[in-house]
Structure formats: structure tokens, C-alpha cells
Short mmCIF file of C-alpha atoms in Angstrom, two decimals:
data_model
loop_
_atom_site.label_atom_id
_atom_site.label_comp_id
_atom_site.label_asym_id
_atom_site.label_seq_id
_atom_site.Cartn_x
_atom_site.Cartn_y
_atom_site.Cartn_z
CA MET A 4 -1.16 -71.40 -29.89
CA SER A 5 -0.79 -70.55 -33.64
CA ALA A 6 0.36 -73.25 -35.80
CA ALA A 7 4.13 -73.18 -36.29
CA GLU A 8 6.52 -74.62 -39.14
CA GLY A 9 9.57 -75.14 -37.20
CA PRO A 10 10.97 -75.32 -34.25
CA LEU A 11 10.04 -72.83 -31.25
CA VAL A 12 12.55 -70.60 -29.69
CA VAL A 13 12.41 -68.05 -26.63
CA GLY A 14 13.83 -64.64 -26.69
CA VAL A 15 14.02 -62.41 -23.48
CA ASP A 16 14.56 -58.95 -23.16
CA SER A 17 15.36 -57.90 -19.88
CA SER A 18 15.24 -54.03 -19.88
CA THR A 19 15.18 -51.37 -17.38
CA GLN A 20 11.85 -51.36 -16.54
CA SER A 21 10.60 -54.88 -17.39
CA THR A 22 11.22 -58.13 -18.75
CA LYS A 23 9.55 -59.54 -22.03
CA ALA A 24 9.58 -63.13 -23.56
CA LEU A 25 8.71 -64.09 -27.26
CA VAL A 26 8.05 -67.46 -28.17
CA VAL A 27 9.26 -67.50 -31.97
CA ASP A 28 8.92 -70.24 -34.93
CA VAL A 29 12.40 -70.64 -36.42
CA ALA A 30 10.95 -71.36 -39.88
CA THR A 31 8.80 -68.23 -40.36
CA GLY A 32 9.66 -65.79 -37.54
CA GLN A 33 6.05 -65.71 -36.40
CA VAL A 34 5.96 -64.81 -32.85
CA VAL A 35 3.39 -67.54 -31.34
CA ALA A 36 3.01 -66.34 -27.69
CA SER A 37 4.35 -63.49 -25.58
CA GLY A 38 4.61 -62.36 -21.83
CA GLN A 39 5.62 -59.35 -20.25
CA ALA A 40 6.09 -58.32 -16.21
CA PRO A 41 7.54 -54.98 -14.68
CA HIS A 42 10.63 -54.13 -12.33
CA THR A 43 11.31 -51.70 -10.24
CA VAL A 44 14.18 -49.01 -10.27
CA SER A 45 14.92 -46.83 -7.47
CA SER A 46 14.74 -42.97 -7.75
CA GLY A 47 17.10 -40.38 -6.28
CA GLU A 48 20.35 -40.25 -6.51
CA GLY A 49 21.32 -43.87 -7.50
CA ARG A 50 19.58 -46.04 -9.99
CA GLU A 51 19.51 -49.58 -8.13
CA SER A 52 17.17 -52.59 -8.78
CA ASP A 53 17.17 -56.20 -6.92
CA PRO A 54 18.06 -58.58 -9.26
CA ARG A 55 15.73 -61.35 -7.93
CA GLN A 56 12.90 -58.92 -9.68
CA TRP A 57 14.35 -59.92 -12.85
CA TRP A 58 14.32 -63.36 -12.49
CA ASP A 59 10.87 -63.30 -11.38
CA ALA A 60 9.56 -60.92 -13.97
CA LEU A 61 10.97 -63.57 -16.49
CA CYS A 62 9.11 -66.56 -14.60
CA GLU A 63 5.85 -64.44 -14.92
CA ALA A 64 6.52 -63.79 -18.52
CA LEU A 65 7.23 -67.14 -19.36
CA ARG A 66 4.04 -68.02 -17.73
CA GLN A 67 2.23 -65.85 -19.82
CA CYS A 68 3.60 -67.57 -22.71
CA GLY A 69 1.55 -70.73 -21.95
CA GLU A 70 2.57 -74.36 -23.49
CA ALA A 71 4.37 -72.78 -26.44
CA ALA A 72 7.45 -72.18 -23.99
CA HIS A 73 7.52 -75.66 -22.89
CA GLU A 74 7.95 -76.79 -26.44
CA ALA A 75 10.85 -74.55 -27.02
CA ALA A 76 14.00 -75.84 -27.99
CA ALA A 77 16.53 -73.00 -27.30
CA VAL A 78 16.41 -69.63 -25.05
CA SER A 79 18.48 -66.37 -25.07
CA ILE A 80 18.43 -63.67 -22.80
CA GLY A 81 19.17 -59.93 -24.01
CA GLY A 82 19.40 -57.53 -21.17
CA GLN A 83 20.31 -54.16 -20.18
CA GLN A 84 24.08 -53.30 -20.54
CA HIS A 85 26.96 -52.24 -18.07
CA GLY A 86 24.55 -53.01 -14.90
CA LEU A 87 26.97 -54.31 -12.00
CA VAL A 88 25.38 -57.51 -10.07
CA THR A 89 27.54 -58.74 -7.00
CA LEU A 90 26.55 -62.07 -5.78
CA ASP A 91 27.99 -64.11 -2.71
CA ALA A 92 28.67 -67.46 -2.24
CA ASN A 93 25.18 -69.01 -2.59
CA GLY A 94 24.68 -66.96 -5.50
CA ASP A 95 22.47 -64.33 -3.87
CA PRO A 96 22.69 -60.63 -4.51
CA VAL A 97 25.35 -58.81 -2.26
CA ARG A 98 23.27 -55.75 -2.87
CA PRO A 99 20.95 -54.21 -5.49
CA ALA A 100 22.40 -53.77 -8.87
CA LEU A 101 24.11 -50.79 -10.16
CA LEU A 102 22.42 -50.09 -13.18
CA TRP A 103 23.36 -48.33 -16.41
CA ASN A 104 21.88 -44.72 -15.76
CA ASP A 105 23.27 -44.73 -12.22
CA VAL A 106 26.23 -41.93 -12.46
CA ARG A 107 27.42 -41.97 -9.14
CA SER A 108 30.69 -43.33 -10.14
CA ALA A 109 31.64 -40.08 -12.52
CA PRO A 110 34.38 -39.29 -9.82
CA GLN A 111 36.09 -42.90 -10.24
CA ALA A 112 35.68 -42.91 -13.85
CA ARG A 113 37.38 -39.52 -14.30
CA ARG A 114 40.27 -41.10 -12.18
CA LEU A 115 40.25 -44.37 -13.92
CA VAL A 116 40.80 -42.57 -17.20
CA GLU A 117 43.83 -40.79 -15.73
CA GLU A 118 45.41 -43.32 -13.92
CA LEU A 119 45.55 -46.11 -16.50
CA GLY A 120 47.02 -43.83 -19.65
CA GLY A 121 44.43 -41.33 -20.65
CA PRO A 122 41.84 -41.47 -23.14
CA LYS A 123 43.99 -42.49 -25.94
CA ALA A 124 45.21 -45.54 -23.93
CA TRP A 125 41.62 -46.83 -22.78
CA ALA A 126 40.43 -46.40 -26.33
CA ASP A 127 43.17 -48.42 -27.76
CA ARG A 128 43.03 -50.92 -25.47
CA THR A 129 39.25 -51.52 -24.91
CA GLY A 130 37.61 -49.62 -27.92
CA SER A 131 35.92 -46.93 -25.24
CA VAL A 132 37.10 -44.50 -22.75
CA PRO A 133 34.72 -45.41 -19.80
CA GLY A 134 32.43 -43.03 -18.62
CA PRO A 135 29.90 -43.41 -15.27
CA SER A 136 27.91 -46.00 -17.07
CA PHE A 137 30.71 -48.49 -17.65
CA THR A 138 30.79 -51.30 -15.20
CA VAL A 139 34.44 -50.80 -14.11
CA THR A 140 33.58 -47.45 -12.62
CA LYS A 141 30.80 -48.79 -10.99
CA TRP A 142 32.99 -51.46 -9.09
CA ALA A 143 35.51 -48.80 -8.39
CA TRP A 144 32.80 -46.79 -6.76
CA LEU A 145 31.46 -49.92 -4.85
CA ALA A 146 34.99 -50.44 -3.50
CA GLU A 147 35.07 -47.03 -2.38
CA ASN A 148 31.97 -46.60 -0.85
CA GLU A 149 31.02 -50.12 0.26
CA PRO A 150 34.10 -52.18 0.75
CA GLU A 151 31.96 -54.74 2.68
CA ALA A 152 30.07 -55.47 -0.21
CA VAL A 153 33.63 -56.02 -2.39
CA ARG A 154 34.34 -58.35 0.42
CA ALA A 155 31.41 -60.43 0.35
CA THR A 156 31.29 -60.88 -3.44
CA ALA A 157 32.06 -63.99 -4.61
CA ALA A 158 30.97 -63.62 -8.24
CA VAL A 159 30.58 -60.27 -10.57
CA ARG A 160 28.12 -60.79 -13.30
CA LEU A 161 26.10 -58.17 -16.05
CA PRO A 162 22.29 -58.39 -15.98
CA HIS A 163 21.90 -60.69 -18.62
CA ASP A 164 24.87 -62.88 -17.29
CA TYR A 165 22.72 -63.09 -13.72
CA LEU A 166 19.69 -64.22 -15.59
CA THR A 167 21.56 -66.92 -18.29
CA GLU A 168 23.41 -68.27 -14.78
CA ARG A 169 20.11 -68.81 -12.97
CA LEU A 170 19.04 -70.90 -16.46
CA THR A 171 22.17 -73.20 -16.54
CA GLY A 172 24.00 -72.98 -13.14
CA GLU A 173 27.45 -71.84 -15.33
CA GLY A 174 28.73 -68.48 -14.94
CA THR A 175 28.97 -67.07 -18.84
CA THR A 176 28.77 -63.63 -20.87
CA ASP A 177 29.18 -62.93 -24.23
CA ARG A 178 31.73 -60.31 -26.12
CA GLY A 179 29.07 -58.26 -26.86
CA ASP A 180 27.97 -57.51 -23.47
CA ALA A 181 31.37 -58.13 -21.96
CA SER A 182 32.42 -55.19 -24.14
CA GLY A 183 30.58 -52.49 -22.01
CA THR A 184 32.66 -53.48 -19.04
CA GLY A 185 35.46 -51.57 -19.51
CA TRP A 186 37.75 -54.68 -18.33
CA TRP A 187 37.19 -56.35 -21.58
CA ALA A 188 40.32 -55.74 -24.26
CA SER A 189 38.87 -55.38 -27.66
CA THR A 190 42.60 -55.57 -29.13
CA THR A 191 42.56 -59.46 -27.39
CA GLU A 192 39.18 -60.35 -27.08
CA SER A 193 39.89 -61.14 -23.69
CA TYR A 194 40.02 -59.82 -19.91
CA ASP A 195 42.69 -56.99 -19.34
CA GLU A 196 44.56 -58.37 -16.34
CA GLU A 197 46.13 -54.76 -15.82
CA THR A 198 42.63 -52.98 -15.63
CA LEU A 199 41.51 -55.71 -13.29
CA ALA A 200 44.39 -55.55 -11.23
CA HIS A 201 44.35 -51.74 -11.03
CA VAL A 202 40.88 -51.89 -9.36
CA GLY A 203 41.11 -54.77 -7.31
CA LEU A 204 39.09 -57.55 -9.33
CA ASP A 205 40.04 -60.93 -9.46
CA PRO A 206 39.34 -62.24 -12.68
CA ALA A 207 38.03 -65.55 -11.25
CA LEU A 208 34.74 -63.60 -10.26
CA LEU A 209 34.03 -63.11 -13.79
CA PRO A 210 32.32 -65.28 -16.04
CA ARG A 211 33.49 -67.58 -18.68
CA VAL A 212 33.13 -65.32 -22.09
CA VAL A 213 31.24 -67.95 -24.44
CA ARG A 214 32.02 -67.47 -28.34
CA PRO A 215 29.67 -66.63 -30.78
CA GLY A 216 27.20 -69.81 -32.05
CA GLU A 217 28.60 -71.93 -28.89
CA VAL A 218 25.97 -73.31 -26.27
CA ALA A 219 26.06 -71.43 -23.08
CA GLY A 220 24.20 -74.42 -21.47
CA THR A 221 21.31 -76.28 -20.75
CA VAL A 222 18.12 -75.28 -18.72
CA HIS A 223 18.70 -76.96 -15.36
CA THR A 224 16.10 -75.24 -13.17
CA HIS A 225 12.56 -76.97 -12.57
CA ASP A 226 11.19 -73.64 -11.82
CA LEU A 227 10.53 -72.65 -15.37
CA PRO A 228 8.30 -74.03 -18.45
CA PHE A 229 11.08 -75.37 -20.19
CA SER A 230 11.72 -78.92 -21.35
CA LYS A 231 14.73 -80.79 -20.17
CA GLY A 232 17.83 -80.24 -21.99
CA THR A 233 16.55 -76.81 -23.75
CA LEU A 234 19.44 -75.05 -25.46
CA VAL A 235 20.65 -71.84 -23.86
CA ALA A 236 22.22 -69.56 -25.89
CA PRO A 237 25.11 -66.85 -25.08
CA GLY A 238 23.04 -64.33 -24.99
CA THR A 239 24.05 -60.35 -25.07
CA GLY A 240 23.40 -56.80 -24.11
CA ASP A 241 20.17 -55.14 -25.64
CA ASN A 242 21.79 -53.27 -28.22
CA ALA A 243 23.70 -56.26 -29.71
CA ALA A 244 20.70 -58.13 -29.27
CA ALA A 245 18.59 -55.43 -31.19
CA ALA A 246 21.20 -55.32 -33.99
CA MET A 247 20.69 -59.03 -34.49
CA GLY A 248 16.83 -58.59 -34.46
CA LEU A 249 17.38 -56.19 -37.24
CA GLY A 250 19.48 -58.44 -39.19
CA LEU A 251 21.73 -54.98 -39.39
CA ARG A 252 24.09 -55.11 -42.46
CA THR A 253 27.21 -53.18 -42.23
CA GLY A 254 27.09 -49.54 -42.56
CA VAL A 255 23.48 -49.05 -42.00
CA PRO A 256 22.51 -47.00 -39.08
CA ALA A 257 20.12 -47.86 -36.18
CA LEU A 258 18.50 -44.94 -33.98
CA SER A 259 16.83 -46.31 -30.88
CA LEU A 260 14.64 -44.08 -28.88
CA GLY A 261 13.92 -45.76 -25.38
CA THR A 262 14.87 -44.78 -22.05
CA SER A 263 18.04 -44.15 -23.21
CA GLY A 264 18.86 -43.24 -26.75
CA THR A 265 21.29 -44.91 -29.01
CA VAL A 266 22.67 -44.79 -32.41
CA TYR A 267 24.87 -47.60 -33.73
CA ALA A 268 25.91 -49.42 -36.64
CA VAL A 269 27.56 -52.70 -37.40
CA SER A 270 31.57 -52.39 -38.49
CA LYS A 271 34.25 -54.82 -39.80
CA ARG A 272 36.86 -52.07 -38.10
CA ARG A 273 37.33 -52.17 -34.64
CA PRO A 274 36.41 -48.70 -33.44
CA ALA A 275 38.51 -46.85 -30.79
CA ASP A 276 37.38 -43.37 -30.33
CA PRO A 277 39.73 -41.39 -27.72
CA THR A 278 36.88 -38.42 -27.24
CA GLY A 279 34.86 -41.09 -25.39
CA THR A 280 31.75 -39.99 -27.73
CA VAL A 281 31.52 -43.53 -29.30
CA ALA A 282 31.79 -46.88 -27.40
CA GLY A 283 33.73 -49.42 -29.21
CA PHE A 284 31.43 -52.28 -28.40
CA ALA A 285 31.70 -55.61 -29.88
CA ASP A 286 28.57 -57.06 -31.55
CA ALA A 287 27.26 -60.71 -30.64
CA HIS A 288 28.48 -62.44 -33.77
CA GLY A 289 32.15 -61.55 -34.55
CA ASP A 290 31.98 -58.03 -35.89
CA TRP A 291 31.67 -54.50 -34.16
CA LEU A 292 29.10 -52.08 -32.71
CA PRO A 293 30.16 -48.60 -32.45
CA LEU A 294 27.72 -47.00 -30.67
CA ALA A 295 26.78 -43.47 -29.04
CA CYS A 296 24.46 -43.23 -25.87
CA THR A 297 22.47 -40.52 -24.59
CA LEU A 298 21.05 -40.90 -21.01
CA ASN A 299 18.05 -39.00 -21.52
CA CYS A 300 15.32 -39.74 -24.49
CA THR A 301 11.64 -40.67 -24.30
CA GLN A 302 11.60 -40.63 -20.40
CA ALA A 303 12.97 -37.48 -20.40
CA VAL A 304 10.76 -35.78 -23.07
CA ASP A 305 7.32 -37.52 -21.29
CA ARG A 306 8.36 -36.02 -18.22
CA ILE A 307 8.65 -32.62 -19.74
CA ALA A 308 5.30 -33.05 -21.26
CA THR A 309 3.87 -34.39 -17.95
CA LEU A 310 5.23 -31.11 -16.32
CA LEU A 311 3.61 -29.03 -18.99
CA GLY A 312 0.35 -30.72 -18.96
CA LEU A 313 0.30 -31.67 -22.39
CA ASP A 314 0.13 -35.06 -24.55
CA ARG A 315 3.65 -36.23 -25.48
CA GLU A 316 2.17 -35.29 -29.33
CA ALA A 317 1.21 -31.80 -28.48
CA VAL A 318 4.29 -30.23 -30.29
CA GLU A 319 4.21 -26.78 -32.07
CA PRO A 320 6.72 -25.54 -34.39
CA THR A 321 9.44 -23.27 -32.31
CA THR A 322 12.05 -21.17 -34.12
CA GLY A 323 13.87 -19.59 -30.51
CA VAL A 324 13.73 -21.94 -27.41
CA THR A 325 16.27 -24.64 -26.70
CA LEU A 326 15.85 -27.02 -24.17
CA LEU A 327 18.41 -29.27 -23.15
CA PRO A 328 16.35 -32.43 -21.51
CA TYR A 329 19.47 -33.56 -19.24
CA LEU A 330 17.37 -34.66 -16.56
CA ASP A 331 19.76 -37.38 -15.30
CA GLY A 332 23.18 -36.00 -16.10
CA GLU A 333 23.98 -36.77 -19.57
CA ARG A 334 26.35 -39.42 -21.63
CA THR A 335 26.66 -37.95 -24.69
CA PRO A 336 27.78 -35.32 -24.47
CA ALA A 337 29.80 -36.22 -21.35
CA LEU A 338 27.90 -34.14 -18.85
CA PRO A 339 27.43 -36.62 -15.81
CA HIS A 340 26.27 -33.70 -13.54
CA ALA A 341 24.20 -31.61 -15.74
CA SER A 342 20.39 -30.89 -15.22
CA GLY A 343 18.00 -29.57 -17.58
CA LEU A 344 18.57 -26.60 -19.24
CA LEU A 345 15.84 -24.00 -20.98
CA HIS A 346 16.93 -21.07 -22.92
CA GLY A 347 15.22 -18.43 -25.16
CA LEU A 348 11.98 -18.33 -23.24
CA ARG A 349 9.63 -15.46 -24.09
CA GLN A 350 6.38 -13.99 -23.33
CA ASP A 351 5.06 -15.63 -26.33
CA THR A 352 6.57 -19.04 -26.05
CA THR A 353 3.89 -21.60 -25.83
CA ALA A 354 4.17 -24.96 -24.04
CA GLY A 355 3.70 -26.96 -27.34
CA GLN A 356 7.00 -25.29 -28.37
CA LEU A 357 8.60 -25.96 -24.95
CA LEU A 358 7.87 -29.64 -25.76
CA GLN A 359 8.98 -29.66 -29.38
CA ALA A 360 12.29 -28.11 -27.78
CA ALA A 361 12.58 -31.02 -25.41
CA TYR A 362 12.29 -33.53 -28.56
CA ASP A 363 14.93 -31.20 -30.50
CA GLY A 364 17.45 -31.25 -27.29
CA ALA A 365 17.21 -35.53 -26.92
CA VAL A 366 17.66 -35.92 -30.86
CA HIS A 367 20.03 -33.30 -31.21
CA SER A 368 22.15 -35.31 -29.06
CA LEU A 369 21.90 -38.57 -30.67
CA LEU A 370 22.45 -36.86 -34.38
CA GLY A 371 25.69 -35.37 -33.27
CA ALA A 372 27.23 -38.71 -32.95
CA LEU A 373 25.97 -40.27 -36.16
CA ASP A 374 28.76 -39.44 -38.43
CA LEU A 375 31.33 -40.88 -35.80
CA VAL A 376 29.81 -44.06 -35.33
CA LEU A 377 29.51 -44.85 -39.17
CA ASP A 378 32.59 -46.06 -41.28
CA ALA A 379 34.01 -43.37 -43.53
CA ASP A 380 32.56 -45.09 -46.64
CA ALA A 381 28.86 -45.50 -45.34
CA ASP A 382 26.22 -44.45 -47.76
CA ARG A 383 25.08 -41.03 -45.67
CA SER A 384 21.79 -40.79 -47.76
CA ALA A 385 20.43 -44.25 -46.77
CA PRO A 386 17.66 -44.39 -44.39
CA LEU A 387 17.94 -44.17 -40.74
CA LEU A 388 16.68 -47.36 -39.02
CA LEU A 389 14.12 -45.98 -36.08
CA ILE A 390 13.50 -48.50 -33.29
CA GLY A 391 12.68 -48.56 -29.84
CA GLY A 392 9.42 -47.26 -27.64
CA GLY A 393 9.60 -43.87 -29.55
CA ALA A 394 9.96 -44.72 -32.90
CA ARG A 395 6.13 -44.85 -33.90
CA GLY A 396 5.69 -41.64 -32.19
CA ARG A 397 4.95 -39.09 -34.85
CA ALA A 398 6.73 -36.14 -33.20
CA TRP A 399 9.90 -38.14 -32.79
CA GLN A 400 9.73 -39.30 -36.30
CA ASP A 401 9.46 -35.65 -38.01
CA THR A 402 11.95 -34.23 -35.28
CA VAL A 403 14.55 -37.02 -36.62
CA ARG A 404 13.46 -36.38 -40.23
CA ARG A 405 13.87 -32.56 -39.49
CA LEU A 406 17.23 -32.45 -37.84
CA SER A 407 19.04 -35.35 -39.72
CA GLY A 408 17.82 -34.44 -43.49
CA ARG A 409 17.56 -38.28 -43.83
CA PRO A 410 14.71 -40.65 -45.00
CA VAL A 411 13.54 -42.73 -41.56
CA GLN A 412 12.43 -46.37 -42.03
CA VAL A 413 10.48 -47.73 -39.01
CA PRO A 414 10.48 -51.28 -38.57
CA GLU A 415 7.18 -52.87 -38.34
CA ALA A 416 8.65 -55.58 -36.01
CA LYS A 417 8.27 -54.79 -32.40
CA GLU A 418 10.44 -56.12 -29.29
CA LEU A 419 13.67 -56.27 -31.47
CA VAL A 420 15.60 -57.09 -28.56
CA ALA A 421 13.88 -60.01 -27.78
CA LEU A 422 13.75 -60.90 -31.63
CA GLY A 423 17.40 -60.84 -31.58
CA ALA A 424 17.53 -63.04 -29.00
CA ALA A 425 15.16 -65.24 -30.38
CA ALA A 426 17.32 -65.03 -33.74
CA GLN A 427 20.71 -65.98 -31.37
CA ALA A 428 18.94 -68.81 -30.09
CA ALA A 429 17.58 -70.18 -33.71
CA GLY A 430 21.02 -69.96 -34.91
CA LEU A 431 22.23 -72.72 -32.21
CA LEU A 432 19.42 -74.98 -34.19
CA THR A 433 19.95 -74.05 -37.52
CA GLY A 434 23.69 -73.36 -37.77
CA GLU A 435 22.85 -70.02 -39.16
CA ASP A 436 24.41 -66.24 -38.40
CA PRO A 437 21.88 -64.68 -36.05
CA ALA A 438 21.44 -61.55 -38.32
CA ALA A 439 20.80 -63.86 -41.27
CA VAL A 440 18.04 -65.56 -39.37
CA ALA A 441 16.66 -62.20 -38.65
CA ARG A 442 16.77 -61.14 -42.19
CA ARG A 443 14.95 -64.22 -43.15
CA TRP A 444 12.36 -63.58 -40.95
CA ASP A 445 12.14 -60.06 -43.02
CA THR A 446 12.59 -57.80 -39.28
CA ALA A 447 13.42 -54.69 -40.67
CA ARG A 448 10.52 -54.43 -43.15
CA GLY A 449 8.38 -51.16 -42.71
CA PRO A 450 7.42 -47.87 -44.05
CA VAL A 451 10.32 -45.48 -45.35
CA LEU A 452 9.34 -41.77 -44.81
CA GLU A 453 11.34 -39.33 -46.86
CA ALA A 454 13.62 -37.05 -46.33
CA VAL A 455 12.93 -33.17 -45.38
CA GLU A 456 15.33 -30.16 -45.61
CA ARG A 457 17.77 -30.43 -42.85
CA ASP A 458 17.10 -27.83 -39.94
CA GLU A 459 20.46 -26.13 -40.01
CA ALA A 460 19.25 -23.34 -38.35
CA THR A 461 17.87 -25.07 -35.07
CA LEU A 462 21.16 -27.09 -35.10
CA THR A 463 23.33 -24.25 -34.83
CA ARG A 464 21.49 -22.52 -32.25
CA MET A 465 21.29 -25.65 -30.12
CA ALA A 466 25.26 -26.07 -30.51
CA GLY A 467 25.89 -22.71 -29.51
CA VAL A 468 23.53 -22.90 -26.41
CA LEU A 469 25.40 -26.27 -25.64
CA SER A 470 28.72 -24.50 -25.98
CA ASP A 471 27.74 -21.39 -23.88
CA ALA A 472 26.49 -23.17 -21.18
CA ALA A 473 29.20 -25.46 -20.74
CA PRO A 474 30.73 -24.23 -17.61
CA LEU A 475 27.20 -24.26 -15.97
CA LEU A 476 26.66 -28.00 -17.30
CA GLU A 477 29.74 -29.15 -16.04
CA ARG A 478 29.85 -27.79 -12.63
CA GLU A 479 29.72 -30.13 -9.84
CA PRO A 480 26.46 -30.31 -7.65
CA GLU A 481 27.29 -29.10 -3.84
CA ARG A 482 27.56 -31.87 -1.59
CA ARG A 483 24.56 -31.80 1.06
#
């Protein structure tokens, strides 16, 4: 283990595909040990995972960290948002978790919006207009399609809640992750009784919402390499954790390129977008995190590259072809039943141009929400912080610069979700705001790529294709 100056903490990122653990020196931010283990997601119409795989992956990732994990004084879990985890009276999963990118609950989402006052009423109450990613719609889907699972459910959790509870033995969550459920009211910062009653969910089944800076509990299990009494922080959802990991200041936008794409910024103002484009999330330390999310980002583009037999960087400039890579339906824009759409194919179109068009389609969706995420007084010329698995790809960087017209900064720090969780754990020990801890660690340090002229022609063409194709993209698939 590398020499450390201060106490050690563990930050965890339990994402869609794998769990990563970092052991971090509180004094310097140095990562002294790390581990990673995969888990699986079902294919087909639904997207589900067995929560017990997350726990097994966490155990393996911590085992890889060795003695450093045993020396840690605090731990925090950052996890994929929105997922519905249903537990029986013994704390075991009733069924696999419904993940954020499972869009089977689109009909329930539409119905809930209509039945509880319409989009504006939802935005005013919860900060968001729920789509099929939101947990409340998944619960409604489960009640309608698997009532026996609902009857067997004794506790409802989010993915990060599940892991935190297995650490502490206590059912807890935090305001950041709770704000993505659809049953937490941002106006009162509490569970919304009307919504819960409407979907038939007993609030007694939900975890306690731990305040920022509060200790969620201590490690009570002997299955992990932690010392007795190791503190457990509240944890949070992955995007709120990444915002902490960047030490994000108000008005500075982050664009994350992962399995999903997200764009967000910290705000002092409670967001409430009745169009549903921006989710009015809370952040993990008392402010707000207006956020727009797309379902199709790096994974969709990589799939196109595979179909074309190309390396993901083998792009060529394109002027006439449009590819909307909505391979899993789409959340922004709200097209849950859409599939990929290709327009403008010609005899001389090359595979490299098709691949570039896929990048353009993925980035176009994110940038379309950027101005809605930022406060009116935010500096529109400031660099975009580019993070996530795609951030270091040259094709992603060039596409974001060309379609945004803004400079792009690429932080050198990796695993920002796990770093943000580690910063939250560190805050328990030092009394600091987790974002201030991350700024002290200088996690956002990285090269700034200069702005280039904004490609208005491509943006206009793509907007036109999206508008013209709306009836096709909105069409519900035929039931088999």
C-alpha cells in the first residue's frame, strides 16, 4: 500500500455493469488501492439485475483493495439511480431489480402524470415529470403486472440503499437519490403521501432519508474487510456522487458520457420543468442538481461501430446523413418506444460517416437540454466538464466541441462517482462539505480543449429530421 498522510476512506460506485471501490487518503485525495468486479443485466424487453450480484461484486472489489480497506475509517456508496429493489421480510430480493433503463413502465408513467394533475402539478410538487425511468412508474408497473411480487414486498429500496443497508442493517437513503423516485416531494423534502397512496405504496416500506453530513450507521457485517465501527455515510445516486467528486460549483455544467448520457449543474434554485426535459433532482449536500438524461450514449455508439466493423474512433466528416441512435427507446427527447433511425443514406456514404452521425445523434440529445439545465445567469462560455467513460475518446471530445461551440475540460481524475462517495465519507471525518473536500483534492484538474465554431448546419438538419420523424418515433410497437 502507498504511504498515506491522513485517515483512509472507501468510495464505491455500483453502476449498471460493475462495482468499483477506491480507498482514498483523506488528506491528499490519493487513491491508495482499488478494485472492480462485474455484474450482469438482462437483455430483451426489460433491464433487470439481481441485487445480490451487486453485493458479491462489492465484496470482491473490496477484497482486491486488500489491507487498505481494513484501515478505512468511513465508507460511502454511490449507485445507479431509479432502480426498484423489492425485498421480502428476510431482506432478500423478491425479484430482480428493475433498472433505470427498463422502459416497460412507459404506459404507467403517462397514466400517473394524467391522474395526478398533469405535468405542471408533478413538476411543482416533485421537481420532475416522471418518465419510465422513475421508480414510481416501475412500482406501478409491478403492481399491475406482478401483484404477487408486490404482496411479498416488505421493503422498497434504491440500488445504493440496498448496499448501504447491507453494510449497516438500517434502511436509509439520501435526498439526492430519493429525488429520483417520483414519490419524494422537493417542495417539502419528504415523501409525498398523495403519490404513495395513489400507487398503493405504504410509506413504512421506504427507507429513512438521512440528512447531508449525517452518519447513516456503522458497518455491522463481518463479511467485509472493514474494522468494527467503520462509519457509513448516507451515500447517494451516481450523478449526485459525480457532482461531489468534481467539487462542482454553481452554474458549471458537467456532461457525462456513459451507458447513459447526462448533463447537469448545481443550482441554488429548486428546479421544476413542466416539459419533463429536466429532472429536478436534489444534490447530496443541500443544493439542487437539475439534470437531463439520455438512455443512449456510449453503449449505443459502440454498438453502431460494431455493426459497421469499425474501431470506435474511425469516424469521417459527414454533411448529409443523420443517425438517431435510440436503440433502447429514449428519455431525452421523451420517446420510450423509439428505435434507431437513419436518414440521408447515399451511394457515396461511408461507414465512417455513419459512425460520426451516431456520435452526432447522441451528443445532439444532450446539448439540446444544456441551456435548460443552467440558471439564466450562468456563464455560457465556460468550459463544459466532460466526464464518464467516453470523455477521453477523441471522437466524443471533437463532437461535443463542434456541436456545442464551447471549450471542453477533461478532468484527469477517473472514477468520479467513487471519488464523490469517498469525499462524502471524508466529510464525516473532517466536518467539511464533500464538494469542498473534492476541490481540495483538485479532482477537476485537466486539459482544456479550445472552442471551435459551432456546427449550426448539422444541428439544424438533425432538428429537422427529429421533427419530421416524430410520428414514426412515437409509434408504440405492435404487441406480439
